[in-house]
Coordinates of C-alpha atoms in Angstrom, one line a residue:
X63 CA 139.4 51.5 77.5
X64 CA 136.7 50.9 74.6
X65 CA 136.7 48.6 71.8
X66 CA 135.2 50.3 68.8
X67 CA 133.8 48.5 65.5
X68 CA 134.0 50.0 62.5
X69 CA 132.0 48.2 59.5
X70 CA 132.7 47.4 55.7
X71 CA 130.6 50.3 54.1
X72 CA 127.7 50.7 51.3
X73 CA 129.8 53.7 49.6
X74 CA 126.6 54.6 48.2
X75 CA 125.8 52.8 45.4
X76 CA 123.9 50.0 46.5
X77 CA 126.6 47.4 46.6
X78 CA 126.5 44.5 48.9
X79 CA 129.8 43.4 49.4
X80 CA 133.7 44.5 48.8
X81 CA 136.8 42.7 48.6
X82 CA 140.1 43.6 51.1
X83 CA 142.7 44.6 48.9
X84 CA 144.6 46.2 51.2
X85 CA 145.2 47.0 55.1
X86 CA 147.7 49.6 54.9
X87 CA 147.6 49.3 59.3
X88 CA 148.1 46.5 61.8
X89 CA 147.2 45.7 65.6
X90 CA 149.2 47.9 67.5
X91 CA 149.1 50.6 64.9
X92 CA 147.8 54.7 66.2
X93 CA 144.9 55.7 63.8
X94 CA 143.4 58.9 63.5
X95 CA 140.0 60.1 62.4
X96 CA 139.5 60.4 58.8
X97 CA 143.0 58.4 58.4
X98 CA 142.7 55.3 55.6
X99 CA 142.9 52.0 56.8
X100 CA 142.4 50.0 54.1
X101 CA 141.3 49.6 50.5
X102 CA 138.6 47.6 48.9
X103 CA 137.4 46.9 45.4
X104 CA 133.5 47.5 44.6
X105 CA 131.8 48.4 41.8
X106 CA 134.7 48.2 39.2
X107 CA 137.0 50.5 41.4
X108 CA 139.6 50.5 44.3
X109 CA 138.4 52.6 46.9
X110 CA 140.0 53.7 50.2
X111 CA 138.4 53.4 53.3
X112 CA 139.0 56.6 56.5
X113 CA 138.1 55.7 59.6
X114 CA 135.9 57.7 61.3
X115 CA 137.5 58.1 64.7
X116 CA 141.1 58.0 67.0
X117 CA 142.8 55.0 69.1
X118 CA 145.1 52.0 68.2
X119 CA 144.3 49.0 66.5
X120 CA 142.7 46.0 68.3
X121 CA 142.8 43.5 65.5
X122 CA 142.0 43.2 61.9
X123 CA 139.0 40.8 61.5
X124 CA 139.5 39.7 57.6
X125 CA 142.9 39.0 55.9
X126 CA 143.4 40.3 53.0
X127 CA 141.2 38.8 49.6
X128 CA 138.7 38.2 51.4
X129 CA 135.1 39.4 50.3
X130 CA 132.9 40.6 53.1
X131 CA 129.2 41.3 53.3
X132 CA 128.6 45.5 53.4
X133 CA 127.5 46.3 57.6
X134 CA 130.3 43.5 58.8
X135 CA 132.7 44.4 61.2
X136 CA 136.1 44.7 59.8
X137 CA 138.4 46.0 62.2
X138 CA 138.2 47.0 66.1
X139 CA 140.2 49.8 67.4
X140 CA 140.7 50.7 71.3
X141 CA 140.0 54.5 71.8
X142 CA 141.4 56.0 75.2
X143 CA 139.8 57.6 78.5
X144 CA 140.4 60.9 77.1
X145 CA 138.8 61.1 73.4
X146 CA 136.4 58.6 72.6
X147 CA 135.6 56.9 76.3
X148 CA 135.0 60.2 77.5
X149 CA 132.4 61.0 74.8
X150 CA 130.6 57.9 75.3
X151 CA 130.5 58.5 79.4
X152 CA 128.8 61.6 79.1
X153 CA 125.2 60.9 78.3
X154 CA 125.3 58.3 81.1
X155 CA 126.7 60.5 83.5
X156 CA 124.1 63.0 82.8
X157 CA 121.2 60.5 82.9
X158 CA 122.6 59.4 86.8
X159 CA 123.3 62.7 87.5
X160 CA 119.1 63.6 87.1
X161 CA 118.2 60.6 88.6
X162 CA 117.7 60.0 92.4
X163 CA 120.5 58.7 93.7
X164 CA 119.3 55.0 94.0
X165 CA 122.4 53.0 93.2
X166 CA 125.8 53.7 92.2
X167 CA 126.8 55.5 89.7
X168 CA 129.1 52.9 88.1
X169 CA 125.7 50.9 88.1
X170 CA 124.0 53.5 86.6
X171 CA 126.2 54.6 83.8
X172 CA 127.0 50.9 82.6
X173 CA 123.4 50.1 80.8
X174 CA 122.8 53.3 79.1
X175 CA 126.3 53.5 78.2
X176 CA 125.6 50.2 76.3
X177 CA 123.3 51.1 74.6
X178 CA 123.5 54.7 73.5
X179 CA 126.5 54.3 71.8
X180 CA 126.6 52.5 69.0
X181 CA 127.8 54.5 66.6
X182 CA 127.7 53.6 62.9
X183 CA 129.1 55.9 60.5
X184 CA 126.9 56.6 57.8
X185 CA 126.9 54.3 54.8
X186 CA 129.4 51.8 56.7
X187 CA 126.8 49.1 56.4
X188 CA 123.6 48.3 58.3
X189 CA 123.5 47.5 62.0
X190 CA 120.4 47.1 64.5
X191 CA 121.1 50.7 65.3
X192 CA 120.6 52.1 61.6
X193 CA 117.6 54.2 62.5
X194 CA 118.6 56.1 64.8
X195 CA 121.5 59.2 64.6
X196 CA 124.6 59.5 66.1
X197 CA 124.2 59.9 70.0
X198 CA 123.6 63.5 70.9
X199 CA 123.2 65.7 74.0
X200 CA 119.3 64.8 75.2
X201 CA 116.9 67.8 75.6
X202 CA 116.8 66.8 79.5
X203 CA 120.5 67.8 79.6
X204 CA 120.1 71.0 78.3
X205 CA 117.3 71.7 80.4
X206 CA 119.2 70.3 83.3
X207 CA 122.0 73.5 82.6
X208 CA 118.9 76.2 82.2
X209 CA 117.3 75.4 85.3
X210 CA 114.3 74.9 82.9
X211 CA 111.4 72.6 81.8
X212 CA 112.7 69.7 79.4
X213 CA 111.1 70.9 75.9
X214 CA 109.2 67.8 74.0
X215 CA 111.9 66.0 71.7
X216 CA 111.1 65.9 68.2
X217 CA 112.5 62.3 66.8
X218 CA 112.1 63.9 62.9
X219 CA 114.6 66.6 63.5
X220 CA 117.5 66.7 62.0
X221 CA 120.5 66.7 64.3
X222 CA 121.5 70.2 63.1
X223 CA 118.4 71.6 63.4
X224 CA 118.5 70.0 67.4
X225 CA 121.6 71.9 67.8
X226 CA 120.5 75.0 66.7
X227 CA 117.6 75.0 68.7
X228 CA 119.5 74.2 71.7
X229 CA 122.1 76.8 71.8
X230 CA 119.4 79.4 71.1
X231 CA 117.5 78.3 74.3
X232 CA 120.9 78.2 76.1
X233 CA 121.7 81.6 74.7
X234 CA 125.3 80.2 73.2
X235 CA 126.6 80.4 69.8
X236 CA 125.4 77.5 67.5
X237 CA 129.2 77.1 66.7
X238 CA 130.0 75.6 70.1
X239 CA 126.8 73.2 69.9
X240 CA 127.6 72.1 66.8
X241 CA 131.5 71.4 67.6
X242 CA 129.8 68.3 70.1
X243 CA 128.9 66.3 66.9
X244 CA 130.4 65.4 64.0
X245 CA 128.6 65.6 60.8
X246 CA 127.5 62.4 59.3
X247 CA 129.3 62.0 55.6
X248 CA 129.9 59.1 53.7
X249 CA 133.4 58.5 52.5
X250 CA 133.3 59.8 49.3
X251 CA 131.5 63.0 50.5
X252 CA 134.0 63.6 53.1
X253 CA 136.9 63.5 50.7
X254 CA 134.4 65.7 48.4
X255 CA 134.2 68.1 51.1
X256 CA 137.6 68.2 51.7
X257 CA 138.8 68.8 48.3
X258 CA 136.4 71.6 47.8
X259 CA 138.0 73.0 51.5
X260 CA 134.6 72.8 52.7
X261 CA 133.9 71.9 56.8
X262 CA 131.4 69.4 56.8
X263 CA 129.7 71.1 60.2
X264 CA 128.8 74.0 58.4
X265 CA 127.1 72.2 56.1
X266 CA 123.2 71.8 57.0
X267 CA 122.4 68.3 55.6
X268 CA 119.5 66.9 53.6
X269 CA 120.0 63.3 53.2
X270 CA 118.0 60.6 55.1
X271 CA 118.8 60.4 58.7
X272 CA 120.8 63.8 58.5
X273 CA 123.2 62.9 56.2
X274 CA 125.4 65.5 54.3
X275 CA 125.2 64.4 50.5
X276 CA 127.5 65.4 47.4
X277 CA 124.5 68.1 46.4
X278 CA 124.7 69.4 49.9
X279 CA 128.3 69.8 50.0
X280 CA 128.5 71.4 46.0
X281 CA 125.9 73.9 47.4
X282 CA 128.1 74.7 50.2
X283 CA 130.6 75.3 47.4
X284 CA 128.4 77.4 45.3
X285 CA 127.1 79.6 48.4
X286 CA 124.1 79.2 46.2
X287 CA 120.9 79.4 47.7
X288 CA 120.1 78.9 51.6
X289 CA 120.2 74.9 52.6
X290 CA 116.9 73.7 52.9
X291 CA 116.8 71.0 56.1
X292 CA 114.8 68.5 54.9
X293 CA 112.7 66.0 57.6
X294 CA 114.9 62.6 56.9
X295 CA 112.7 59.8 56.0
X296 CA 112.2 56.9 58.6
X297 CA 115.1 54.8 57.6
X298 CA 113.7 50.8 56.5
X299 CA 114.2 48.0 59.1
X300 CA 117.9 45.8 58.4
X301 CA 116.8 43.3 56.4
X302 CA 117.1 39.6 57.9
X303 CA 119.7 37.8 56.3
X304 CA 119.1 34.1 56.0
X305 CA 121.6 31.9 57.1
X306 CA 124.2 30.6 54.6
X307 CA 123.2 27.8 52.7
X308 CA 126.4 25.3 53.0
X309 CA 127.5 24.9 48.8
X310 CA 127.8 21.3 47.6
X311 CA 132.1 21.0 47.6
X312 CA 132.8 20.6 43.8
X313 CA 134.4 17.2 42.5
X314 CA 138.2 17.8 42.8
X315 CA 140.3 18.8 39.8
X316 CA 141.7 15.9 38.2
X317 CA 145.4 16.4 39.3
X318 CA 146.0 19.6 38.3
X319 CA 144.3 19.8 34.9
X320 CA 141.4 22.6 36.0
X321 CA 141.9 25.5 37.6
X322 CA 138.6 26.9 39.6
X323 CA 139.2 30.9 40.3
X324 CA 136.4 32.3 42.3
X325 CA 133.9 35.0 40.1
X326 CA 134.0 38.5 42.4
X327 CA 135.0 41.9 42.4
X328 CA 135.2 43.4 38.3
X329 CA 134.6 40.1 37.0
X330 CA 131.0 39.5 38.8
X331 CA 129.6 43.1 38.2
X332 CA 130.8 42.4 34.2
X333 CA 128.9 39.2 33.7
X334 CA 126.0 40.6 35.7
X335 CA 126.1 43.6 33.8
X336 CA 126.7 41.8 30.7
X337 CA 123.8 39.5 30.8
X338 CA 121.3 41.9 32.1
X339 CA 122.0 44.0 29.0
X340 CA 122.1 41.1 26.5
X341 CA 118.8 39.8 27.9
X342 CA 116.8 43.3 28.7
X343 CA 117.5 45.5 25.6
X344 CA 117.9 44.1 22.2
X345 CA 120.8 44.6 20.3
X346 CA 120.9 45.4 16.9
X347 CA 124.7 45.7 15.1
X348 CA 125.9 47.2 12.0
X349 CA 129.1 47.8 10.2
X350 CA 131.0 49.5 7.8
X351 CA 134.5 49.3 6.4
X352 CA 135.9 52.8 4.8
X353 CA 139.2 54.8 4.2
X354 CA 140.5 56.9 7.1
X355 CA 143.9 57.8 5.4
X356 CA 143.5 61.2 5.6
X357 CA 142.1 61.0 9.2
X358 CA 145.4 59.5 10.1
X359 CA 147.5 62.2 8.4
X360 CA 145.0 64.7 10.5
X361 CA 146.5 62.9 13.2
X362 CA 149.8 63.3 12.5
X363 CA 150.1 66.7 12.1
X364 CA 148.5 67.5 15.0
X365 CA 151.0 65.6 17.1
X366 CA 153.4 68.2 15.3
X367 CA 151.4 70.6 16.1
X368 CA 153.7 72.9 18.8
X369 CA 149.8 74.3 20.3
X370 CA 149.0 70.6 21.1
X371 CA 152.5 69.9 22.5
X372 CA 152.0 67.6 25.6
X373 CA 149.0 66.3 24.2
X374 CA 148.1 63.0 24.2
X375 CA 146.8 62.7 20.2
X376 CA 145.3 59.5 18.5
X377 CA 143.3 58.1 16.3
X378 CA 140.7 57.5 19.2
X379 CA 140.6 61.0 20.0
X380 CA 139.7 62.0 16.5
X381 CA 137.1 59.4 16.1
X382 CA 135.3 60.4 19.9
X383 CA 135.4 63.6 18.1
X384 CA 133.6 61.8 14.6
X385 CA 130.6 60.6 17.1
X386 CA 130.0 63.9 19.0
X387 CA 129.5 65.4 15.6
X388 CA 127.5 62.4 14.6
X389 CA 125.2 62.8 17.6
X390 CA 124.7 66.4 17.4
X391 CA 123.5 65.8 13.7
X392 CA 121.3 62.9 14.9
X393 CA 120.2 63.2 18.4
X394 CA 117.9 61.3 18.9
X395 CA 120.1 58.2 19.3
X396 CA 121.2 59.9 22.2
X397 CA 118.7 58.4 24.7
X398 CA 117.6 55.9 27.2
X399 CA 115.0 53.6 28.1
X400 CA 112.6 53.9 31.2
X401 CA 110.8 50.4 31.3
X402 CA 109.4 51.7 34.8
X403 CA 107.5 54.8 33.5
X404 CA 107.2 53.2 29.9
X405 CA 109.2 56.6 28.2
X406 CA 112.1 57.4 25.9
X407 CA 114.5 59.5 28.0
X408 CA 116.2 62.0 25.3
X409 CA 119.6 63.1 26.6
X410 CA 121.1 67.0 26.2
X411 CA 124.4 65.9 27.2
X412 CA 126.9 63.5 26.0
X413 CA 128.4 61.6 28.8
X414 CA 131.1 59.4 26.9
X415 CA 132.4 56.1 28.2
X416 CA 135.4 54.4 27.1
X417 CA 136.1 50.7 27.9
X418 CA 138.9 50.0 29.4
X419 CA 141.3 46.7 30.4
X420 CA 142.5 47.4 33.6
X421 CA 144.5 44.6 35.7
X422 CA 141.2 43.8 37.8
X423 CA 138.7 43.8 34.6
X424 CA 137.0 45.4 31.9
X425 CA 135.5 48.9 33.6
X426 CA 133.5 51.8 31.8
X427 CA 134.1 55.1 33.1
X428 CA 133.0 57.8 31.0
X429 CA 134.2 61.7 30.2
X430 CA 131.1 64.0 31.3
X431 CA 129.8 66.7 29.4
X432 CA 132.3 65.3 26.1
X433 CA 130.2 67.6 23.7
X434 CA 130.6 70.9 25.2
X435 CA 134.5 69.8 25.6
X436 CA 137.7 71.6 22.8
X437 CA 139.9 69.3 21.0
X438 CA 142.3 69.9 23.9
X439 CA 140.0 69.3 26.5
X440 CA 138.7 66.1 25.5
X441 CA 142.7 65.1 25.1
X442 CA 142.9 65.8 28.2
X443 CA 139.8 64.4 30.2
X444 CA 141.2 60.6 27.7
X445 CA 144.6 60.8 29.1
X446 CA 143.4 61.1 32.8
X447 CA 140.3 58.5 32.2
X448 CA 143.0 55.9 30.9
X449 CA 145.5 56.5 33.2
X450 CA 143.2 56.4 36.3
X451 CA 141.4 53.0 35.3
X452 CA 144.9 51.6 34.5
X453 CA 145.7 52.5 38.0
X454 CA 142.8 51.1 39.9
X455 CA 141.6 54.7 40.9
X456 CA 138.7 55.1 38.8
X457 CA 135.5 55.7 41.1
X458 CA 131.7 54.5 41.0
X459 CA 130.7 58.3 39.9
X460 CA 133.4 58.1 37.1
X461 CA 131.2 55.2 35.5
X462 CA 127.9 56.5 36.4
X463 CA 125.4 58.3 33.9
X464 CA 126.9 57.4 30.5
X465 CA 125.0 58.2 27.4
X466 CA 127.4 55.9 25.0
X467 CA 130.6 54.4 24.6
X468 CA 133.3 53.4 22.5
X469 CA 135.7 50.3 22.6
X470 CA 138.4 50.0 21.1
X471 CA 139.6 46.6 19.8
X472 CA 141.3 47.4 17.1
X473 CA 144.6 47.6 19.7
X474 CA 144.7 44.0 19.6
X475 CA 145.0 43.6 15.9
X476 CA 141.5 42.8 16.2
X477 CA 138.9 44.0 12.8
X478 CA 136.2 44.1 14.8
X479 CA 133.4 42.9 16.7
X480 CA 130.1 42.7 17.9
X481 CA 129.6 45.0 21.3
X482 CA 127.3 44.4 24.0
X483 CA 125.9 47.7 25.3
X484 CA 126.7 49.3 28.7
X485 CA 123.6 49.1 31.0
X486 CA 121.6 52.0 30.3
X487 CA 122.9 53.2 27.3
X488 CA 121.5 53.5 23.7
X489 CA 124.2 52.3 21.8
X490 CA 127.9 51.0 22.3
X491 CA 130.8 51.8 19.1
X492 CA 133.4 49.5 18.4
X493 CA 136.8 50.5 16.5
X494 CA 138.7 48.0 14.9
X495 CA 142.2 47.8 13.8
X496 CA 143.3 50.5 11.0
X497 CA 145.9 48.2 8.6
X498 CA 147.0 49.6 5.3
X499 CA 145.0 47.4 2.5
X500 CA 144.5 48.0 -1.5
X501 CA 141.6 50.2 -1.7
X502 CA 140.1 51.8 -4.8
X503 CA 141.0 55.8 -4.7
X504 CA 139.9 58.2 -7.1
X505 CA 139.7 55.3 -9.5
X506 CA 142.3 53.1 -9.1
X507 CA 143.8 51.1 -6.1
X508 CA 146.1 52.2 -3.9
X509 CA 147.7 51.1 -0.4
X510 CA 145.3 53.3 1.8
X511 CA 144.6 53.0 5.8
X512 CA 141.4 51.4 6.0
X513 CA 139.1 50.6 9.2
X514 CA 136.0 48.6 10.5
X515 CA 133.2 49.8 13.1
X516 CA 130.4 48.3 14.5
X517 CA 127.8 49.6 16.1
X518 CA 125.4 48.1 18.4
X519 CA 122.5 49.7 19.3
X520 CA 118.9 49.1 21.6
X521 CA 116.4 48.5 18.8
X522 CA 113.7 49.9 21.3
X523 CA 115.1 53.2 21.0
X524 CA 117.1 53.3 17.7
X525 CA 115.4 51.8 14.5
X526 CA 117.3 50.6 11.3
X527 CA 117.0 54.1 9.4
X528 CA 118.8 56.0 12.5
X529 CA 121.6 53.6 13.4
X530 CA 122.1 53.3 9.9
X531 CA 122.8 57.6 9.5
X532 CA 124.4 57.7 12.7
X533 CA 126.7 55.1 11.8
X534 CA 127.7 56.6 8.4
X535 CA 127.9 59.8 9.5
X536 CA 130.7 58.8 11.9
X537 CA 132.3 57.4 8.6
X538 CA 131.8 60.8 6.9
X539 CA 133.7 62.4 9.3
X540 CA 136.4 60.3 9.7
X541 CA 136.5 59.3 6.0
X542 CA 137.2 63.4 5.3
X543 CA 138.1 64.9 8.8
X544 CA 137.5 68.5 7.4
X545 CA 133.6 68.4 8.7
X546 CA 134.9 68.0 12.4
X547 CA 134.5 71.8 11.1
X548 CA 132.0 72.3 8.6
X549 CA 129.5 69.7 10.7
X550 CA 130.1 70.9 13.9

């Protein structure tokens, strides 16, 4: 029997730790490859974690709520004589079987079997063996079978490049060579693949180390152009972690009056986030209060509307609406800053976050390409954003790339505020509650719906005159709804 390790993993966006949510298995529990085994929070969202190969649980190395460093080992499973075992004897068996017959061959096959595998899947963490690929057939072996010279192996080829080379000197289809190993994938990209119904070994890979990446697998999809194999870049050393400074305890809490809560998870990447943006770009906010009576009988009638039955319809739908015309007529306040190369980065595209309380924390995911989206579209992509924060589904792509956002307050009875903007983004748009106040109308004053938004903006890209238009022109729209038509 082996014992194999399987480590918390770096989903691939540079995090460096995760919290256990979840095992959904236990020692003594049958696990196949690519079933999930647990789920962690990171990065704002709840993700599930396959593991990468068959056996039965050994034992689960963290309880549950506990937050553990990304390339730790979190759970050991036992793989038997005829799957994984089997795998790892033969490059050890073919190694003694070369050699002259000086010792055993249990003696001979323990050491290399050691140390050849170690197998990390890629993006579970960091281990000693990080540089180097997942074990593979040697060139000697092949030769061995051909009754040929061994050819000179090439560290800088990618693994299925190796295996395309060998079956053409053995004179096999590359089919069967590359059924021997299994295509290195992070998590996400496997489900990706899957999804798509795409086999990850056909897929030649172009990421670091031979890794098939998200672009790899959509060009699969696409049966775009031929698949460039790229030469993977010589993967950096594991950094040296120091040892764990021991935190002074805290002065107990005097009987029960303080409660201490621990910051991780949502809450930690939010104040980081939070500060980063407060103390990097600076924030500018403006506000106006108007009339959006009519916008709310716009609303409605199109909830009566029997071509928008099913449709979620609000008053936030109509207003993500007002800024996407608002943008288009000033776009320029679409845009971000590159401090590194010292230029305005002017975006085409409208990716549109929405803030949203979700039991673990206030995330950002954002709807992508919102400006080329219909009415119904948009409805649509809101609904399913909402619903998958609310559930703890929402992943790192989901609230990755946003242009701007909106938050709405005005939920909690609340007028309004003043927003600090998402990391990376130009300017952030809060709504505030819509409440029925005397307002002067065509001359005298009448109950009318009335609301208040701020927006805060990054001075260094947006000046006064801008955020000043963009902001009104939101009003405009909303004010009289009718030039969702004749502005757009």
């Amino acid at each position: 029997m082996t014992i194999r390790e399987f480590k918390m993993p770096d989903v691939g966006e540079g995090l460096t730790e995760a919290e256990i949510l979840k095992w959904f298995v236990q020692p003594g529990d049958t696990v196949t490859d690519g079933q999930v085994v647990c789920e962690v929070e990171t990065a704002k969202a709840a993700v599930e974690l396959p593991i990468p190969f068959d056996g039965v649980v050994h034992a689960l190395l963290f309880e549950e709520g506990t937050t553990v460093d990304v390339g730790q080992v979190i759970i050991s499973v036992q793989t038997g004589p005829a799957g994984e075992e089997a795998a790892a004897a033969e490059v050890p068996a073919t190694v003694a079987a070369a050699a002259p017959a000086a010792a055993p061959a249990p003696a001979q096959a323990e050491e290399p079997a050691a140390a050849a595998r170690q197998p990390v899947l890629v993006g579970y963490g960091v281990s000693q063996a990080s540089t180097k690929r997942r074990p593979r057939k040697a060139a000697g072996d092949v030769a061995a079978q051909n009754g040929t010279a061994a050819p000179a192996v090439v560290p800088a080829q990618p693994a299925a490049a190796q295996l395309v080379a060998a079956a053409a000197q053995n004179g096999t289809a590359a089919p069967a060579a590359a059924g021997a190993a299994r295509a290195l994938a992070k998590p996400p990209v496997r489900k990706l693949a899957k999804d798509l119904g795409i086999d990850l070994a056909t897929v030649v890979p172009t990421g670091d180390g031979g890794v098939v990446t998200r672009e790899d697998v959509h060009a699969a999809a696409a049966a775009a152009i031929a698949p460039q194999v790229a030469a993977p870049a010589a993967a950096a050393p594991a950094p040296v972690q120091a040892p764990a400074e021991v935190a002074p305890q805290a002065a107990p809490a005097q009987a029960g009056r303080e409660t201490r809560i621990p910051v991780k998870g949502v809450r930690k990447v939010t104040a980081q986030a939070m500060v980063g943006s407060a103390f990097t770009a600076p924030h500018v906010t403006e506000f106006i209060t108007f009339d959006v009576t009519r916008t709310m009988k716009l609303v409605q009638e199109l909830k009566e509307d029997p071509d928008l039955a099913g449709l979620r319809i609000n008053p936030l739908l109509l207003i993500a609406k007002a800024v996407l015309v608002a943008i288009r007529r000033n776009p320029d306040v679409n845009a971000s800053w590159d401090e590194a190369a010292q230029e305005i980065v002017l975006k085409h595209y409208v990716n549109l976050g929405i803030a949203a309380a979700t039991p673990r924390g206030l995330i950002v995911p954002n709807i992508k390409d919102a400006h080329a989206k219909t009415l119904r579209e948009l409805s649509e992509s809101l609904s399913d954003l909402v619903a998958t924060a609310r559930d703890g589904k929402t992943s790192p792509a989901d609230m990755q790339n946003g242009t701007l956002t909106l938050t709405n307050v005005g939920v909690f009875g609340v007028d309004t505020g003043t927003p600090i903007l998402n990391p990376g983004e130009s300017a952030i748009l809060a709504v505030g509650a819509i409440k029925l106040q005397p307002w002067v109308h065509k001359g005298k004053v009448k109950p009318r719906q009335v609301t208040t938004l701020a927006l805060s903006f990054d001075h260094r890209l947006i000046d006064g005159e801008l955020g000043s238009r963009f902001l009104a022109d939101i009003a405009a729209v909303l004010e009289h709804p009718r030039r969702l038509v004749t502005w757009a």
